[in-house]
Coordinates of C-alpha atoms in Angstrom, one line a residue:
X27 CA 17.3 14.8 -55.2
X28 CA 14.5 12.5 -56.2
X29 CA 11.4 14.5 -57.0
X30 CA 13.3 17.8 -56.7
X31 CA 15.2 17.9 -60.0
X32 CA 13.3 18.2 -63.3
X33 CA 16.3 17.2 -65.5
X34 CA 19.8 16.1 -65.2
X35 CA 22.9 16.2 -67.4
X36 CA 23.8 12.6 -66.7
X37 CA 26.9 12.4 -68.9
X38 CA 28.9 15.5 -69.9
X39 CA 31.6 16.0 -72.6
X40 CA 32.5 12.4 -73.2
X41 CA 33.6 12.8 -76.8
X42 CA 36.8 13.8 -78.6
X43 CA 36.5 16.1 -81.6
X44 CA 37.0 13.1 -84.0
X45 CA 33.9 11.4 -82.7
X46 CA 35.6 8.8 -80.5
X47 CA 35.1 8.6 -76.7
X48 CA 37.6 10.3 -74.4
X49 CA 39.9 7.6 -73.2
X50 CA 39.3 5.4 -76.2
X51 CA 42.5 6.2 -78.0
X52 CA 46.2 6.2 -76.9
X53 CA 47.1 9.7 -75.8
X54 CA 43.6 10.8 -75.1
X55 CA 42.7 13.0 -72.2
X56 CA 42.2 10.8 -69.1
X57 CA 38.7 9.5 -68.4
X58 CA 38.3 7.9 -65.1
X59 CA 35.0 6.2 -66.0
X60 CA 36.1 4.9 -69.3
X61 CA 39.3 3.6 -67.7
X62 CA 37.4 1.7 -65.1
X63 CA 34.3 0.5 -67.0
X64 CA 34.8 1.1 -70.7
X65 CA 32.3 2.6 -73.1
X66 CA 29.4 1.0 -71.2
X67 CA 29.8 3.6 -68.5
X68 CA 27.5 5.9 -70.3
X69 CA 24.7 3.3 -70.6
X70 CA 25.2 2.4 -66.9
X71 CA 25.0 6.1 -65.9
X72 CA 21.7 6.7 -67.6
X73 CA 20.2 3.4 -66.3
X74 CA 21.3 4.2 -62.7
X75 CA 20.0 7.8 -62.9
X76 CA 16.7 6.6 -64.2
X77 CA 16.4 4.0 -61.4
X78 CA 17.1 6.8 -58.8
X79 CA 14.3 9.0 -60.2
X80 CA 12.1 7.6 -63.0
X81 CA 10.4 11.0 -63.4
X82 CA 13.5 13.0 -64.2
X83 CA 14.5 14.0 -67.8
X84 CA 18.0 12.7 -68.5
X85 CA 20.3 14.5 -70.9
X86 CA 23.6 14.0 -72.6
X87 CA 25.5 17.3 -72.8
X88 CA 28.5 18.3 -74.9
X89 CA 30.1 21.2 -76.9
X90 CA 31.2 21.7 -80.5
X91 CA 28.1 20.1 -82.1
X92 CA 29.0 22.2 -85.2
X93 CA 32.0 19.9 -85.7
X94 CA 30.8 17.2 -88.1
X95 CA 32.9 14.3 -86.8
X96 CA 32.1 14.9 -83.1
X97 CA 28.4 15.3 -83.8
X98 CA 28.3 12.1 -85.8
X99 CA 29.9 10.2 -82.9
X100 CA 27.3 11.6 -80.5
X101 CA 24.4 10.8 -82.8
X102 CA 25.7 7.2 -83.2
X103 CA 25.9 6.7 -79.5
X104 CA 22.5 8.2 -78.8
X105 CA 20.9 5.9 -81.5
X106 CA 22.7 2.9 -79.9
X107 CA 21.4 3.8 -76.5
X108 CA 17.8 4.2 -77.9
X109 CA 18.0 0.9 -79.7
X110 CA 18.9 -0.8 -76.4
X111 CA 16.1 0.8 -74.5
X112 CA 18.4 3.0 -72.4
X113 CA 16.4 5.9 -70.8
X114 CA 17.8 9.0 -72.5
X115 CA 15.4 11.9 -73.0
X116 CA 17.4 14.8 -74.3
X117 CA 20.5 16.3 -75.8
X118 CA 22.2 19.4 -74.4
X119 CA 23.9 21.4 -77.1
X120 CA 26.5 23.6 -75.5
X121 CA 26.8 26.8 -77.6
X122 CA 30.1 28.4 -76.6
X123 CA 30.6 30.3 -79.9
X124 CA 32.5 33.2 -81.5
X125 CA 30.6 36.1 -83.1
X126 CA 29.1 35.6 -86.5
X127 CA 28.4 31.8 -86.2
X128 CA 27.4 30.1 -89.4
X129 CA 23.6 30.5 -89.4
X130 CA 23.0 27.9 -92.1
X131 CA 25.1 25.5 -90.1
X132 CA 23.2 26.2 -86.9
X133 CA 19.9 25.5 -88.7
X134 CA 21.1 22.2 -90.2
X135 CA 22.6 21.0 -86.9
X136 CA 19.5 21.9 -84.9
X137 CA 17.4 20.0 -87.6
X138 CA 19.7 17.0 -87.5
X139 CA 19.8 16.7 -83.7
X140 CA 16.0 17.2 -83.6
X141 CA 15.8 14.1 -85.9
X142 CA 16.8 12.0 -82.9
X143 CA 13.3 12.6 -81.5
X144 CA 14.6 13.7 -78.1
X145 CA 14.3 17.0 -76.3
X146 CA 16.9 19.6 -77.3
X147 CA 18.4 22.0 -74.8
X148 CA 20.4 25.0 -76.2
X149 CA 22.8 25.0 -73.2
X150 CA 25.7 27.0 -72.0
X151 CA 25.3 29.8 -74.6
X152 CA 27.9 32.5 -74.7
X153 CA 29.4 34.6 -77.5
X154 CA 33.0 35.6 -77.5
X155 CA 33.9 38.9 -79.2
X156 CA 37.7 39.3 -78.6
X157 CA 38.5 36.4 -80.9
X158 CA 40.5 35.7 -84.0
X159 CA 37.4 35.9 -86.1
X160 CA 37.4 39.7 -85.6
X161 CA 41.0 40.4 -86.6
X162 CA 40.2 41.6 -90.1
X163 CA 37.7 44.2 -88.9
X164 CA 38.4 45.2 -85.3
X165 CA 41.8 44.2 -84.2
X166 CA 41.3 41.0 -82.2
X167 CA 43.8 38.3 -81.5
X168 CA 46.1 39.0 -84.5
X169 CA 46.2 42.7 -83.7
X170 CA 45.9 44.2 -80.3
X171 CA 43.3 42.5 -78.1
X172 CA 40.6 44.8 -76.8
X173 CA 40.7 45.8 -73.1
X174 CA 37.0 46.4 -73.1
X175 CA 34.1 45.9 -75.6
X176 CA 31.8 48.4 -73.8
X177 CA 31.0 51.4 -75.9
X178 CA 32.4 49.9 -79.1
X179 CA 29.1 49.7 -81.1
X180 CA 30.3 47.4 -83.8
X181 CA 31.3 44.8 -81.2
X182 CA 28.1 45.1 -79.3
X183 CA 26.1 44.8 -82.5
X184 CA 28.1 41.8 -83.7
X185 CA 27.5 40.0 -80.4
X186 CA 23.8 40.9 -80.3
X187 CA 23.3 39.7 -83.8
X188 CA 25.1 36.4 -83.0
X189 CA 22.9 35.7 -80.0
X190 CA 19.8 36.5 -82.1
X191 CA 20.9 34.0 -84.8
X192 CA 21.5 31.2 -82.2
X193 CA 18.1 31.7 -80.6
X194 CA 16.2 32.2 -83.8
X195 CA 17.7 29.0 -85.3
X196 CA 16.7 27.1 -82.2
X197 CA 13.2 28.5 -82.1
X198 CA 12.6 27.9 -85.8
X199 CA 14.4 24.6 -86.4
X200 CA 13.7 22.6 -83.3
X201 CA 10.1 21.4 -83.2
X202 CA 8.2 23.1 -80.4
X203 CA 7.5 19.8 -78.6
X204 CA 11.2 19.1 -78.4
X205 CA 12.3 22.6 -77.3
X206 CA 13.5 21.9 -73.7
X207 CA 14.9 25.4 -73.1
X208 CA 17.6 28.0 -73.7
X209 CA 20.2 28.8 -71.1
X210 CA 23.3 31.0 -71.1
X211 CA 26.6 30.2 -69.4
X212 CA 26.1 32.9 -66.8
X213 CA 24.4 36.3 -66.6
X214 CA 27.0 39.0 -66.3
X215 CA 30.5 39.5 -67.7
X216 CA 31.6 40.2 -64.2
X217 CA 31.7 36.5 -63.4
X218 CA 32.2 35.1 -66.9
X219 CA 34.7 32.2 -66.9
X220 CA 36.5 33.8 -69.9
X221 CA 36.9 37.3 -68.5
X222 CA 40.2 36.7 -66.7
X223 CA 42.9 36.0 -69.3
X224 CA 43.4 32.5 -68.1
X225 CA 41.9 30.7 -71.2
X226 CA 43.1 32.5 -74.3
X227 CA 45.4 35.2 -72.8
X228 CA 43.0 38.1 -73.2
X229 CA 39.8 39.3 -71.8
X230 CA 36.4 38.6 -73.3
X231 CA 32.8 39.6 -72.5
X232 CA 30.5 36.8 -73.7
X233 CA 27.3 37.4 -71.7
X234 CA 24.1 39.5 -71.8
X235 CA 25.0 42.0 -69.1
X236 CA 28.0 44.2 -68.5
X237 CA 30.1 43.9 -65.3
X238 CA 27.8 46.6 -63.8
X239 CA 24.8 44.5 -64.7
X240 CA 23.8 46.9 -67.4
X241 CA 22.0 45.1 -70.3
X242 CA 23.9 44.8 -73.5
X243 CA 22.4 44.6 -77.0
X244 CA 22.6 40.8 -76.6
X245 CA 19.8 41.0 -74.0
X246 CA 17.2 42.4 -76.3
X247 CA 18.5 40.3 -79.2
X248 CA 17.8 37.1 -77.3
X249 CA 14.3 38.2 -76.4
X250 CA 13.5 39.2 -79.9
X251 CA 14.9 35.9 -81.2
X252 CA 12.5 34.0 -78.9
X253 CA 9.7 36.2 -80.1
X254 CA 10.6 35.5 -83.7
X255 CA 11.8 39.0 -84.5
X256 CA 14.7 39.3 -86.9
X257 CA 17.1 41.5 -85.0
X258 CA 18.9 42.5 -88.2
X259 CA 15.8 44.1 -89.6
X260 CA 15.1 45.8 -86.2
X261 CA 18.5 47.2 -85.8
X262 CA 18.7 48.3 -89.5
X263 CA 15.9 50.7 -88.6
X264 CA 18.2 52.2 -86.1
X265 CA 21.0 52.7 -88.6
X266 CA 22.9 49.4 -88.1
X267 CA 24.0 47.3 -91.1
X268 CA 25.9 44.2 -90.1
X269 CA 26.7 43.3 -93.7
X270 CA 28.5 46.6 -94.1
X271 CA 30.3 46.0 -90.8
X272 CA 31.4 42.5 -92.1
X273 CA 32.5 43.9 -95.4
X274 CA 29.9 41.9 -97.3
X275 CA 28.6 45.0 -99.2

């Protein structure tokens, strides 16, 4: 793939939630590379990838960056690699989130990760709606899980607003020179990994397009987030009020 691939996620999901490496503690999920090489496997992987193609941007990619302990562990490792001159060019922040993510937290995390001086990729974005976070208002996991979100305006609005918050935080709190890009974890709910009851025991619809490829509110919300438009203001003009939906007023 030399000369054909612009960037590569060299190491993916190497950390536990407590900030330690997978395989480092007794009882951890098995890690083949950690078992065989130890913690240096990450350093070796980046050096080997760079030797194979010195023009390729090399990323570390993981999920749950909003978890403080995990994020601290990742940051410590990246700083260690940088101090040793290991070629690492970017961080992939997976954003598998539920509706209504904490916007202030998103802003602070994007700011903190940007402080590493590397490129930042908002990767694997999807927004679950059939989650426990909705149980007070719409049913959700503690009530009766929805069999479809389509046509339920409050759900579509909540998801759209959440996508807009994620993208807006990225655009506004990651310096332009470090913005590597935004990618979703798929295009249509038809092929979403979560839309089959195998993960949480119920269906979900986390992506921009319905199973028929019809655009959802999330589609325009992402575009407007990139363009710097506050979707809340835009939708309020159409009669939506997410604060009222959330019971905040």
